[in-house]
Tab-separated table of C-alpha atoms in Angstrom:
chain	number	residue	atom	x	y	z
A	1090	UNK	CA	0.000	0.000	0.000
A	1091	UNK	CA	1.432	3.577	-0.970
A	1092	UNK	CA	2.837	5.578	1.894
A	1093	UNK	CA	0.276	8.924	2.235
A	1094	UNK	CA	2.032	12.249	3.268
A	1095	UNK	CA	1.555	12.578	7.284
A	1096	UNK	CA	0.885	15.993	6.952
A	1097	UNK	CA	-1.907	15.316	4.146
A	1098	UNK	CA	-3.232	12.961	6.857
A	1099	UNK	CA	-3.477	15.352	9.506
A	1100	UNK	CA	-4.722	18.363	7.374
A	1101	UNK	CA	-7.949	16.678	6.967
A	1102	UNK	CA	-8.341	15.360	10.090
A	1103	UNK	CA	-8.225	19.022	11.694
A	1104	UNK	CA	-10.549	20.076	8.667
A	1105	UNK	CA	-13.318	21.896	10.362
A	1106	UNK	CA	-15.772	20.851	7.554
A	1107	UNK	CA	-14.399	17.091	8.089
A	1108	UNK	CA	-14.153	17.741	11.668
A	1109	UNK	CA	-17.964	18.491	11.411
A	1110	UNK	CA	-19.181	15.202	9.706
A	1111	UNK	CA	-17.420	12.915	12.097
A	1112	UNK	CA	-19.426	14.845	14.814
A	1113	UNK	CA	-22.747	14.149	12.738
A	1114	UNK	CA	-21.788	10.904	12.052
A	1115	UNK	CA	-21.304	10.306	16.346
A	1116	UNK	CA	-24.311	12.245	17.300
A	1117	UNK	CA	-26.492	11.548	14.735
A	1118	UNK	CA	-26.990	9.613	11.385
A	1119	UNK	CA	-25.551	10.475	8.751
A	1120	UNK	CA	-25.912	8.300	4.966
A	1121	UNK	CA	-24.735	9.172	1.965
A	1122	UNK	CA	-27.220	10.759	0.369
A	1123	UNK	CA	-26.984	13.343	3.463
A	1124	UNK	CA	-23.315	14.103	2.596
A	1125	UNK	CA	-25.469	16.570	-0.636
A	1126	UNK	CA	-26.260	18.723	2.578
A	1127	UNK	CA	-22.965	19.461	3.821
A	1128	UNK	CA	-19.915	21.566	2.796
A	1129	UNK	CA	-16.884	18.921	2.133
A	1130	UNK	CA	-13.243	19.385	2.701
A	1131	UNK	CA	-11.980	21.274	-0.265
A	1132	UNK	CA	-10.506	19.225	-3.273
A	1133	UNK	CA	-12.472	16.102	-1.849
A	1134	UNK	CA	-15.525	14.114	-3.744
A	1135	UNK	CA	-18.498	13.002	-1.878
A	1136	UNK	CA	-17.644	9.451	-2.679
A	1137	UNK	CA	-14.044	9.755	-1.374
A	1138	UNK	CA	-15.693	11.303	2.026
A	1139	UNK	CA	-17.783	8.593	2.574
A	1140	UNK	CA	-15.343	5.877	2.144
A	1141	UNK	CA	-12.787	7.909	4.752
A	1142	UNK	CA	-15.501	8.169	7.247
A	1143	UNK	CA	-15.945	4.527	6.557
A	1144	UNK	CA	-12.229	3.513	7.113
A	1145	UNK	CA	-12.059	5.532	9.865
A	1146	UNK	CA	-15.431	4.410	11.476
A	1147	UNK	CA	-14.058	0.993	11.077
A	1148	UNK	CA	-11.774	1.339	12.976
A	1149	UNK	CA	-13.777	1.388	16.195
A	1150	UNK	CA	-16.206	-1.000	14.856
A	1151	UNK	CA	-17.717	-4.186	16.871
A	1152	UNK	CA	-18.395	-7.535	14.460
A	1153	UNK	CA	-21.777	-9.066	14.348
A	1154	UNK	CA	-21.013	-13.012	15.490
A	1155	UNK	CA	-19.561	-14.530	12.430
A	1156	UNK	CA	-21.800	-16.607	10.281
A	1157	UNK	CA	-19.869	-19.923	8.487
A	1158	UNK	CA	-21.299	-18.921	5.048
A	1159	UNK	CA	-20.304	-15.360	5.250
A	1160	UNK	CA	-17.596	-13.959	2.999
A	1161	UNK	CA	-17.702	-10.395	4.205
A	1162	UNK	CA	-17.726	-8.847	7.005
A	1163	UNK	CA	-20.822	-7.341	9.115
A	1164	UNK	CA	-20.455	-4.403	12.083
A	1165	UNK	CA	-21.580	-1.827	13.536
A	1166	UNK	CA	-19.844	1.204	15.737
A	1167	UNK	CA	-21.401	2.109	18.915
A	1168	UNK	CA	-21.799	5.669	18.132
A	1169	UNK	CA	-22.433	8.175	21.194
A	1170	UNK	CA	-26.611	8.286	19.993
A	1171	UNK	CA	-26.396	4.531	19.734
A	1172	UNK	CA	-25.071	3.769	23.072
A	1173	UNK	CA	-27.205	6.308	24.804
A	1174	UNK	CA	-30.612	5.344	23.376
A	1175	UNK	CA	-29.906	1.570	23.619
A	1176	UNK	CA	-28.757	1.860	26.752
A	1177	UNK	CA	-31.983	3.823	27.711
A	1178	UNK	CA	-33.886	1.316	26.018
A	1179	UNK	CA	-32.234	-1.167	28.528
A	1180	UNK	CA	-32.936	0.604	31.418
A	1181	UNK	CA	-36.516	1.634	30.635
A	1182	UNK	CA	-37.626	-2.000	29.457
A	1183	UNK	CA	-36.083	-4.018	32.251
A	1184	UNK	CA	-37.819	-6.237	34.571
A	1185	UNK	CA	-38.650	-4.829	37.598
A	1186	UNK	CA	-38.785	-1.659	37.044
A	1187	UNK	CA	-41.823	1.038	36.957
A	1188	UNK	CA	-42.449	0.307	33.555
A	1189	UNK	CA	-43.006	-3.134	33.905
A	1190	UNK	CA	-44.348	-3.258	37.621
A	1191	UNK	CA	-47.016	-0.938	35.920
A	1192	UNK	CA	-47.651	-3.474	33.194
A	1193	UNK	CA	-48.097	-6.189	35.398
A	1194	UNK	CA	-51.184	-5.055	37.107
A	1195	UNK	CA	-52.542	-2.877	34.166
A	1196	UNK	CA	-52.552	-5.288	31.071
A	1197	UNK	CA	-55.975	-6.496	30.234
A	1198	UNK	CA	-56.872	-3.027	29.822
A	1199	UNK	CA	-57.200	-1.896	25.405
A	1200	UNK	CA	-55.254	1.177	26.748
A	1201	UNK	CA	-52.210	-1.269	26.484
A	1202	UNK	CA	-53.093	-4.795	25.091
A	1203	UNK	CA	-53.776	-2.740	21.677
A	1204	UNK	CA	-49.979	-2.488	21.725
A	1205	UNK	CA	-49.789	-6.293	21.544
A	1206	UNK	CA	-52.477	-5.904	18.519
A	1207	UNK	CA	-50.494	-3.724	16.386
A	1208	UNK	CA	-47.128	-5.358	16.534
A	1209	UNK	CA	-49.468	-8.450	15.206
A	1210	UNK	CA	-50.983	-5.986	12.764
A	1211	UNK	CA	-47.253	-4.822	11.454
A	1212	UNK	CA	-46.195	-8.698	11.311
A	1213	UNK	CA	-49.237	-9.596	9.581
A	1214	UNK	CA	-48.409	-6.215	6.904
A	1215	UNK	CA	-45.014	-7.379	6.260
A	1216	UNK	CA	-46.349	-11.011	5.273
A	1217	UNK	CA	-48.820	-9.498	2.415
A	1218	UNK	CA	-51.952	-10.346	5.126
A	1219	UNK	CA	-54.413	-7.967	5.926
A	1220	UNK	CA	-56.637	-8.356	8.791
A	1221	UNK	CA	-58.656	-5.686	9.898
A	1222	UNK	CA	-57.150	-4.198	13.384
A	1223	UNK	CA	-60.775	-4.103	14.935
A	1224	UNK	CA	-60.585	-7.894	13.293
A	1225	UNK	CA	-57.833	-8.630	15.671
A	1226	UNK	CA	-59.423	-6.605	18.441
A	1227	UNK	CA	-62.052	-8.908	18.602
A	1228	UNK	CA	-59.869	-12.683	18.099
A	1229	UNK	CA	-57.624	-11.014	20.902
A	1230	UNK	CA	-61.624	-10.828	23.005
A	1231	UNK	CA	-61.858	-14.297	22.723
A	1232	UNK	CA	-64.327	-13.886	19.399
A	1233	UNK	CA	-63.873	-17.514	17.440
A	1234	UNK	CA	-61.773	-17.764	14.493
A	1235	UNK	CA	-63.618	-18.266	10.406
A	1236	UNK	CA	-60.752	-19.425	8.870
A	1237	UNK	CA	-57.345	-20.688	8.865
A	1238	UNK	CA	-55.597	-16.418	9.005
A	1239	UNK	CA	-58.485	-15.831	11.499
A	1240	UNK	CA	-56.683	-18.721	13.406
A	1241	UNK	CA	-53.002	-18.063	13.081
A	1242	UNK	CA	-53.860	-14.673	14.738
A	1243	UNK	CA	-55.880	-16.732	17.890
A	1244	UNK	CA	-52.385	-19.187	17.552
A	1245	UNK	CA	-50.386	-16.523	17.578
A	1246	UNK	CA	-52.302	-14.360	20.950
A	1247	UNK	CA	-51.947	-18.075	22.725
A	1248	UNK	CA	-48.330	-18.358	21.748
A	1249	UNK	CA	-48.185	-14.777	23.478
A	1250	UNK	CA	-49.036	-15.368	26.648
A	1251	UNK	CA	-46.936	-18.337	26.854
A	1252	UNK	CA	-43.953	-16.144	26.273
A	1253	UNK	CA	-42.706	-16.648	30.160
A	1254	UNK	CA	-42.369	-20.207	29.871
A	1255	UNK	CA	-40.972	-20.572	26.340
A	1256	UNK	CA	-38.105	-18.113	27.610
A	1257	UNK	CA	-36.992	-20.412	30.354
A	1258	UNK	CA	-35.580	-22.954	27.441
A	1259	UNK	CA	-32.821	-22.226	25.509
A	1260	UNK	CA	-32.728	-20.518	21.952
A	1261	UNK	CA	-32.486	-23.626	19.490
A	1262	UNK	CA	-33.656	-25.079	16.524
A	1263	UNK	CA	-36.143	-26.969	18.410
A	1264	UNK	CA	-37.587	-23.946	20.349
A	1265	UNK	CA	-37.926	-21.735	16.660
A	1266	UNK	CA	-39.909	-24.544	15.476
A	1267	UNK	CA	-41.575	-24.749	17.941
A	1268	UNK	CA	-43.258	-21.020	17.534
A	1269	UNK	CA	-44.136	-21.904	14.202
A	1270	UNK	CA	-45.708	-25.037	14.228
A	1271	UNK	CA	-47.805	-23.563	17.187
A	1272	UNK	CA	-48.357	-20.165	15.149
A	1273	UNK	CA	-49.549	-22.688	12.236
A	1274	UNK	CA	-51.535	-25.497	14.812
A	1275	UNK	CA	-55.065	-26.629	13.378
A	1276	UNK	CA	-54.073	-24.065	10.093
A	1277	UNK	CA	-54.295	-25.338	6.788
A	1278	UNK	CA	-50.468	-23.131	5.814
A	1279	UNK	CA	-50.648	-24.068	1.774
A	1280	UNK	CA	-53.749	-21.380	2.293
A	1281	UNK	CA	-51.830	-18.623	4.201
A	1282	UNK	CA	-50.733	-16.330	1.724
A	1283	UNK	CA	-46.735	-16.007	1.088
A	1284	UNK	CA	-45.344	-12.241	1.602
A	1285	UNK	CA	-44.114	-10.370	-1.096
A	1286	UNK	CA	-40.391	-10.503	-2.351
A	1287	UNK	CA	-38.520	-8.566	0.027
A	1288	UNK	CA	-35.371	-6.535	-0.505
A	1289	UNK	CA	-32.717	-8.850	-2.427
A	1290	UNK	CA	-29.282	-8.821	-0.223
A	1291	UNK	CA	-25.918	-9.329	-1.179
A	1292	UNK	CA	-25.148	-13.125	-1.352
A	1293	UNK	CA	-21.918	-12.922	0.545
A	1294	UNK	CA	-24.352	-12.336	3.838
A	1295	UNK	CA	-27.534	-14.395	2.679
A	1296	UNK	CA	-27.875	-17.590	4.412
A	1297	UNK	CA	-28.235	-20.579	1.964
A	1298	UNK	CA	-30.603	-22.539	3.914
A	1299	UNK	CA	-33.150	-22.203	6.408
A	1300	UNK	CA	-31.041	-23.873	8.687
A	1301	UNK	CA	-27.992	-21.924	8.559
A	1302	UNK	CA	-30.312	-18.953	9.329
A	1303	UNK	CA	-31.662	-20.734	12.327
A	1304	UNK	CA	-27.844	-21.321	13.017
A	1305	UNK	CA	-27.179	-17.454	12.952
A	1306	UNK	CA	-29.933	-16.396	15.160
A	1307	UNK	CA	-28.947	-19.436	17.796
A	1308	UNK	CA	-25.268	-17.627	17.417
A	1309	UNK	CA	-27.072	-14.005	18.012
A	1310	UNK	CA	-28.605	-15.680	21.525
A	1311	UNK	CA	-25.370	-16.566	23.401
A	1312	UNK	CA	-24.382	-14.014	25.550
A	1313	UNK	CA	-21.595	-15.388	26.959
A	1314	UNK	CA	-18.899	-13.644	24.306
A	1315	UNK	CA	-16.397	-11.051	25.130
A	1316	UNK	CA	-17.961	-8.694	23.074
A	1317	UNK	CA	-20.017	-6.867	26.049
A	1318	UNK	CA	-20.549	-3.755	23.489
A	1319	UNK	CA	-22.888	-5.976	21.314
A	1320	UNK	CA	-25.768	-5.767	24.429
A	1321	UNK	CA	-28.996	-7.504	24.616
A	1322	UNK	CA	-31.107	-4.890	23.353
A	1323	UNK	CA	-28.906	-5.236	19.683
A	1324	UNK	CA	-28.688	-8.585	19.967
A	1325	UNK	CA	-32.802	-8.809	19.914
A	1326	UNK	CA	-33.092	-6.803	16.676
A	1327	UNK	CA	-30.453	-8.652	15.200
A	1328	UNK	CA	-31.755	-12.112	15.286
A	1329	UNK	CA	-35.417	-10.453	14.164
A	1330	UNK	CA	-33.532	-9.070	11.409
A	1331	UNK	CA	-33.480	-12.267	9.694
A	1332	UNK	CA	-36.945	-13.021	9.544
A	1333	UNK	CA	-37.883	-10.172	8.218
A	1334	UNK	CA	-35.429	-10.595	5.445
A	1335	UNK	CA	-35.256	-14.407	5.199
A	1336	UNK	CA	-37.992	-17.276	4.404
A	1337	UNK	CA	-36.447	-19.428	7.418
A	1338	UNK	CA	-40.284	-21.502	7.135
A	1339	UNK	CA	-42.571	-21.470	4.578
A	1340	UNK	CA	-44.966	-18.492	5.725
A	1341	UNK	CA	-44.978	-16.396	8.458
A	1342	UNK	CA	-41.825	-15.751	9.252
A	1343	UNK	CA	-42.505	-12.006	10.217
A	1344	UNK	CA	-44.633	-13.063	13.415
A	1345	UNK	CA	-42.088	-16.122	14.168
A	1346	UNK	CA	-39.668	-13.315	14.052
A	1347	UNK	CA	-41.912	-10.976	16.142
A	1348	UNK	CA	-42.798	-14.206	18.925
A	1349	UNK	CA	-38.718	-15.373	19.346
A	1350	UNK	CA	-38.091	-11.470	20.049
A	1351	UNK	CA	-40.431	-11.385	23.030
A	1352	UNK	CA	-39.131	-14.430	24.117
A	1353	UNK	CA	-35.509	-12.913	23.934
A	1354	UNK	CA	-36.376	-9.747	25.651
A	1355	UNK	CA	-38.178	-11.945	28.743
A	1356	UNK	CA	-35.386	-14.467	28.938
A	1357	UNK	CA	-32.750	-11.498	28.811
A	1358	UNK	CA	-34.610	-9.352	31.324
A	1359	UNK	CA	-36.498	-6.832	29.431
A	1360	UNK	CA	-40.361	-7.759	29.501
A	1361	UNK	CA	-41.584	-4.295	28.523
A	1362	UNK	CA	-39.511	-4.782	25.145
A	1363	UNK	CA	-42.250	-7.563	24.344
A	1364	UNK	CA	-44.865	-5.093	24.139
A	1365	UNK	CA	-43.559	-2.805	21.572
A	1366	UNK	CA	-44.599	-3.067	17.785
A	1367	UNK	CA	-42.167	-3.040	14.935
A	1368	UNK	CA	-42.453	-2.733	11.629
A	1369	UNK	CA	-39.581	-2.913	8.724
A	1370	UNK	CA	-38.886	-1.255	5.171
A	1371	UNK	CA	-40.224	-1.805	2.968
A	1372	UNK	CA	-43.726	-2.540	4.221
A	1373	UNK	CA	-46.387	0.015	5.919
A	1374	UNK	CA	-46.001	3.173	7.376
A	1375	UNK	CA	-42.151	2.947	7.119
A	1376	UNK	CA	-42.128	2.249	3.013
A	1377	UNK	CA	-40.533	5.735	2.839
A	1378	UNK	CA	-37.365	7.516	0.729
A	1379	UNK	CA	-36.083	7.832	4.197
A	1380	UNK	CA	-36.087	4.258	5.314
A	1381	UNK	CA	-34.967	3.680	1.750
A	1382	UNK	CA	-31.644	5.542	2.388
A	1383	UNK	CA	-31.121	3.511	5.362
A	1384	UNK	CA	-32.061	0.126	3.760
A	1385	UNK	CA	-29.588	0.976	0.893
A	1386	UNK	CA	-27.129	2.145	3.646
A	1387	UNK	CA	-26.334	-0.681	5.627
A	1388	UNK	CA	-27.542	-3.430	2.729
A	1389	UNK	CA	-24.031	-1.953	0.176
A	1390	UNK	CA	-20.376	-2.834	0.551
A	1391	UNK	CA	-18.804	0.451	-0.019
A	1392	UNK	CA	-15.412	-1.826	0.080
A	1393	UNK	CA	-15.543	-2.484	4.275
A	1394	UNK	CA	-18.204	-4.803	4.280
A	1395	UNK	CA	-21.244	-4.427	5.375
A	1396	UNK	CA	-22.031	-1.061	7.946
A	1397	UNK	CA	-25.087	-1.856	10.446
A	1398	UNK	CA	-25.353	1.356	12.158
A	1399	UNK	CA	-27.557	3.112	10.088
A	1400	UNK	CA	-29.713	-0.066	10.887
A	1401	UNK	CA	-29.173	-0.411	14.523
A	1402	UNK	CA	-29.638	3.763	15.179
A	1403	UNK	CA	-33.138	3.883	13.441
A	1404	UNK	CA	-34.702	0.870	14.695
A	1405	UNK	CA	-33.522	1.635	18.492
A	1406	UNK	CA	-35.214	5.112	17.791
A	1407	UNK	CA	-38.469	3.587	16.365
A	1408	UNK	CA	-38.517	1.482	19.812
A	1409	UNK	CA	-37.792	4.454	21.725
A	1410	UNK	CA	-40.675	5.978	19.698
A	1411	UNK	CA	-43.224	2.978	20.687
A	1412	UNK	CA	-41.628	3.297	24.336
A	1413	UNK	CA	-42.932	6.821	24.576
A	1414	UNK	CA	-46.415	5.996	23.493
A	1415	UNK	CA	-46.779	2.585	25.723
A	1416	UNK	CA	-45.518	4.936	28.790
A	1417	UNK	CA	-48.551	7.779	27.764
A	1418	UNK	CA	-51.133	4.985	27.422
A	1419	UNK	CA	-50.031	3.851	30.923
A	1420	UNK	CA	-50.258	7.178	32.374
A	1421	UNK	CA	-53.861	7.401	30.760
A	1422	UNK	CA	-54.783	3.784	31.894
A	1423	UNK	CA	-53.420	4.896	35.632
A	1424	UNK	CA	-55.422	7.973	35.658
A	1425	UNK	CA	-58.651	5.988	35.021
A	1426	UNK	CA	-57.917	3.144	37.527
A	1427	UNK	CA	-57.560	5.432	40.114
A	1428	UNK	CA	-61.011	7.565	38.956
A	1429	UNK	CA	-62.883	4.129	38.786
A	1430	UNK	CA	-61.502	2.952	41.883
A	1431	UNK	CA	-62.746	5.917	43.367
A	1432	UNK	CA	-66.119	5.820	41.738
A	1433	UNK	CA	-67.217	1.826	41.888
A	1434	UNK	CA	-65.289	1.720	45.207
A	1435	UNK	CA	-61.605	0.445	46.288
A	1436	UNK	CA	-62.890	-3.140	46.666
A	1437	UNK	CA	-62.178	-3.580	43.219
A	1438	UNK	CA	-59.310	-5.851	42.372
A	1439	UNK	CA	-56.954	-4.964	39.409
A	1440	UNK	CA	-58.504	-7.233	37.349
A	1441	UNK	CA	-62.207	-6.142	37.600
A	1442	UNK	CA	-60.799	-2.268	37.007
A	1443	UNK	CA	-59.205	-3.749	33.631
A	1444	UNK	CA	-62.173	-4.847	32.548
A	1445	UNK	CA	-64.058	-1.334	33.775
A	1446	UNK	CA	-61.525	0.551	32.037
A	1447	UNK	CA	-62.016	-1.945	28.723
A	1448	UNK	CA	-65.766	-0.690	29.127
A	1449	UNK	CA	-64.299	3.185	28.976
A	1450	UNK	CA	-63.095	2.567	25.256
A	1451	UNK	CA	-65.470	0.636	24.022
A	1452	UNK	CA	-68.811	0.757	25.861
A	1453	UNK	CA	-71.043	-1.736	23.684
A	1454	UNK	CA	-68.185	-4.866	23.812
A	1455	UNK	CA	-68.616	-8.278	24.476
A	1456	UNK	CA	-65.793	-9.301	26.931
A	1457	UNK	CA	-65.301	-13.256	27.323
A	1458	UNK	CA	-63.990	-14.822	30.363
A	1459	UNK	CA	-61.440	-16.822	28.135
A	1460	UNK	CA	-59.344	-14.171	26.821
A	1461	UNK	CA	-59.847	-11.895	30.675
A	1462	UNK	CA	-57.845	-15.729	31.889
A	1463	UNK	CA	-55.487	-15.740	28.893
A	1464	UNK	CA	-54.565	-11.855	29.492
A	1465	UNK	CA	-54.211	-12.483	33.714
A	1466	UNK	CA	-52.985	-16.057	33.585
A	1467	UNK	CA	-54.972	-17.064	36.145
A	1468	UNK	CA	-57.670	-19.666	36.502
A	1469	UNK	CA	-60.670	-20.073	34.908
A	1470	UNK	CA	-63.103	-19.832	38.181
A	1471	UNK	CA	-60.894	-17.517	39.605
A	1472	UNK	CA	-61.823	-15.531	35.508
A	1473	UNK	CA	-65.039	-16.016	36.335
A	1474	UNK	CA	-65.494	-14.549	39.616
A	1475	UNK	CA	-64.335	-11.465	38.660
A	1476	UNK	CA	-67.076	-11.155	36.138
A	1477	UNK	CA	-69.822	-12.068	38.407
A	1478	UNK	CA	-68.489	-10.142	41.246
A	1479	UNK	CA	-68.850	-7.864	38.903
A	1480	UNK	CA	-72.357	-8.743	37.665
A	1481	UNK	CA	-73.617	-8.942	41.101
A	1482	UNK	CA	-72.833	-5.309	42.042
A	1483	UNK	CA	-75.087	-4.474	39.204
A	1484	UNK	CA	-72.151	-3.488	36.444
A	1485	UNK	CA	-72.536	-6.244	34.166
A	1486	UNK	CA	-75.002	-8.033	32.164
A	1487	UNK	CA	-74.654	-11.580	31.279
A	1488	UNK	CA	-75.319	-13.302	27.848
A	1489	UNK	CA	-74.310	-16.136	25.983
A	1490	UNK	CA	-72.532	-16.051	22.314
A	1491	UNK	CA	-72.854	-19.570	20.966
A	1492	UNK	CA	-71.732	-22.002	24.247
A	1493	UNK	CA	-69.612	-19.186	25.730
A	1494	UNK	CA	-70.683	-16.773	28.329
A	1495	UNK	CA	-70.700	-13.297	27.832
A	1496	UNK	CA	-70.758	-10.063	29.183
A	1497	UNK	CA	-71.928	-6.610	28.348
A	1498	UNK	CA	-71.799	-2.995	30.639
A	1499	UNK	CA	-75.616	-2.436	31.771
A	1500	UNK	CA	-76.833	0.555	30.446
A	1501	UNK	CA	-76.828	2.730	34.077
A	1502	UNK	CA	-72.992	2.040	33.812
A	1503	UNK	CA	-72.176	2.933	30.303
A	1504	UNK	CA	-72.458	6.797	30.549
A	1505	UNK	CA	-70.759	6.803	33.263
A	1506	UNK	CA	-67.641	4.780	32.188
A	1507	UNK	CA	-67.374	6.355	28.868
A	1508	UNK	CA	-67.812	9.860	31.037
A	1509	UNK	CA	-64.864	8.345	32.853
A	1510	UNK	CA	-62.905	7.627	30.216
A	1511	UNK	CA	-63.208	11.005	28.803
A	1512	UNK	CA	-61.743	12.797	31.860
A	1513	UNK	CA	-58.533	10.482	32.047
A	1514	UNK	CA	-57.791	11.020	28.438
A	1515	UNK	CA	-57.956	14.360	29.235
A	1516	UNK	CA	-60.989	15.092	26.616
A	1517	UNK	CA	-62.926	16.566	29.514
C-alpha cells in the first residue's frame, strides 16, 4: 500500500468541515445521500468522504457473530446516539422496574393490550396479510376464528401469553420450530398467503438454507462472548432481522420473528420490550425515501463490508418511539384506575378495574372470560369470579354467544364509564 504524506493525513483530520461530519456521524446519522447537505473538505468528492468516514469508522467498529457462510464482514460502531438510546432502552424495558411493575397489574386493559395488537398488525403487513385491526381486536376478546388467518392470529395471541415459559428454554432449533408449528396449529399453511419478495441482499451475507439462518440467530442468543458492546437490546433486533429478510419456514416468518423477540427480551430481562410493535422497510407506514436511504445504507459494501449502524440507530429510535407511546397509554390507563376505583369503590381488584376501564373505550363490547384468563394467567373460576363479582354489584349483564358466556356494561354504567374515560384522556 502507498505511503500517504503525514501531513496530508493530519490536514484533513483538523478540517473543520471534516471535523464536522465525524461529529454528525457520532451524534447523529448520517448516509450518503446526506453528505449533498454538507460543505466537504476542499478538493475532496463526496464518494471519497464517505469511504474515509468509513475507514475511519471501522476502525472502532464491533463484528456481528460470524456466520460460516459469510464472505464479508458485518459491524456496527457504537456511536455516542447509539449507546445512549440503547442503553436507555435497557434501562426503561427491564424487569422490575416502573415500567413493567405498571404493566403487570394494568394489562388487560385496550389502553395497552392494543400495543400487543399492532405489533401483530405490522407482522401480519409485512407477510402481504391484511386483517382488519378491529378484526384482531375482537380474536384477541376471545371472538372464534372463520378461517385458517383468522386462526393463526388466535395461535399466535396463545403463543403470546406463553412467552414466560418458552423463555426459560434455551434458543435452538427446536424452540424456533416450535413457535411456528404452534403459530400454524389446526391451520391449513398451503392457504396462508406467502409475503411479497422482500429486498434482495448481497449473497456474501444471505444464508443458503433455512437452517444456517436458524444457526445465525442461535449464534445471536449466546451471551456469553467477550464482546459486552454488542448488548442484549442489539442482539434482539439482530436475530429479528433475519426473519424479516429471510424465508427461514414457509410463511410467516414475520410473526415467528416478532414471537422469538419477546421471548428474547423476557429471557434477557427486558419484559416491557415484548410489548412494543415493529415494523420494517419496505412494508407500511415505514415504506418511505427515508427508510430507503437507510435500507440501501447498511444493505451496500462500499469496500468495508457491510455497515449496520444506520440499521441499529433507526430501529432503536423507532422502539424508543413505541416506548414513549406505551408509557402515555399507561399514564392514561393509571389515571382511570384510580377515577374508577374511586367511583365503583376500592374493593375492586386490578382485574375487575381492567375490565371497567375496557368498558371506557369501548362501551357496547362483548368481553369473554377466556381471553380476561389468557390476558391475567390465572384460573378459569378464579376468571369467572371477577365477572360475576362484577355482575352482582349491578355493572354487568350476562349473555351467551354460541356455548360461551358473555358479558356486556348495563346501560346505568355505560355513561358513566365512557364519562370516565373522557376525563382520564384528558378530553374533559
Amino acid at each position: 500500500m502507498a505511503r500517504c504524506a503525514t501531513k496530508d493525513i493530519v490536514e484533513l483530520m483538523s478540517d473543520p468541515c471534516f471535523y464536522r461530519l465525524r461529529t454528525v456521524v457520532d451524534r447523529g446519522l448520517l448516509l450518503f445521500e446526506d453528505l449533498d447537505g454538507y460543505e466537504l473538505p476542499e478538493g475532496y468528492t463526496k464518494e471519497e468522504i464517505w469511504l474515509i468516514l468509513t475507514a475511519i469508522r471501522k476502525q472502532a467498529a464491533i463484528f456481528v457473530p460470524d456466520d460460516p457462510y459469510r464472505s464479508a464482514d458485518c459491524w456496527f460502531v457504537t456511536t455516542s446516539v447509539l449507546s445512549f438510546d440503547s442503553k436507555m432502552l435497557e434501562m426503561q424495558c427491564m424487569a422490575g422496574f416502573p415500567l413493567d411493575e405498571a404493566l403487570a397489574s394494568l394489562k388487560g386493559s385496550p389502553f395497552v393490550t392494543r400495543f400487543i395488537e399492532r405489533t401483530l398488525a405490522r407482522a401480519l403487513e409485512t407477510e402481504g396479510i391484511c386483517v382488519p385491526d378491529e378484526r384482531i381486536h375482537e380474536i384477541f376478546l376471545g371472538s372464534p376464528a372463520c378461517n385458517d388467518i383468522e386462526r393463526v392470529v388466535g395461535n399466535y395471541f396463545e403463543v403470546s401469553s406463553d412467552a414466560d415459559s418458552l423463555a426459560r428454554y434455551e434458543v435452538s432449533h427446536g424452540l424456533i420450530e416450535t413457535l411456528y408449528y404452534r403459530l400454524t396449529e389446526g391451520v391449513d399453511a398451503d392457504a396462508i398467503p406467502r409475503r411479497p419478495d422482500v429486498c434482495p441482499l448481497d449473497e456474501r451475507i444471505s444464508p443458503p438454507t433455512s437452517a444456517a439462518a436458524i444457526d445465525a440467530v442461535c449464534r445471536r442468543s449466546r451471551q456469553d462472548d467477550e464482546e459486552f458492546r454488542f448488548g442484549p437490546v442489539l442482539r434482539i433486533v439482530n436475530a429479528s432481522w433475519f426473519f424479516w429478510n429471510f424465508d427461514v419456514f414457509p410463511c410467516l416468518n414475520s410473526l415467528v420473528g416478532v414471537l422469538l423477540r419477546n421471548v428474547m427480551a423476557i429471557k434477557w430481562g427486558y419484559p416491557v420490550l415484548s410489548w412494543l410493535p415493529v415494523g420494517y422497510y419496505p412494508f407500511g407506514e415505514l415504506n418511505t425515501p427515508r427508510m430507503k436511504a437507510v435500507f440501501d445504507n447498511w444493505s451496500i459494501d462500499y469496500g468495508f463490508g457491510f455497515d449496520f449502524t444506520s440499521y441499529f440507530t433507526t430501529y432503536i429510535k423507532l422502539y424508543l418511539e413505541e416506548l414513549d407511546r406505551l408509557k402515555a397509554s399507561v399514564e392514561q390507563l393509571r389515571r382511570l384506575n384510580d377515577l374508577i376505583g374511586r367511583t365503583f369503590g376500592a374493593d375492586l381488584n386490578d382485574r375487575q378495574k381492567s375490565i371497567l376501564s375496557a368498558l371506557c373505550r369501548e362501551p357496547d363490547a362483548l368481553l369473554r372470560i377466556a381471553s380476561h384468563q389468557r390476558t391475567f394467567k390465572v384460573a378459569y373460576a378464579t376468571a369467572r369470579n371477577d365477572f360475576l363479582e362484577l355482575e352482582r354489584k349491578g355493572y354487568l349483564v350476562k349473555g351467551r354467544q354460541g356455548k360461551a358466556f358473555v358479558f356486556q356494561a348495563c346501560s346505568e354504567l355505560r355513561e358513566k364509564i365512557v364519562s370516565l374515560g373522557e376525563v382520564a384522556s384528558g378530553a374533559r
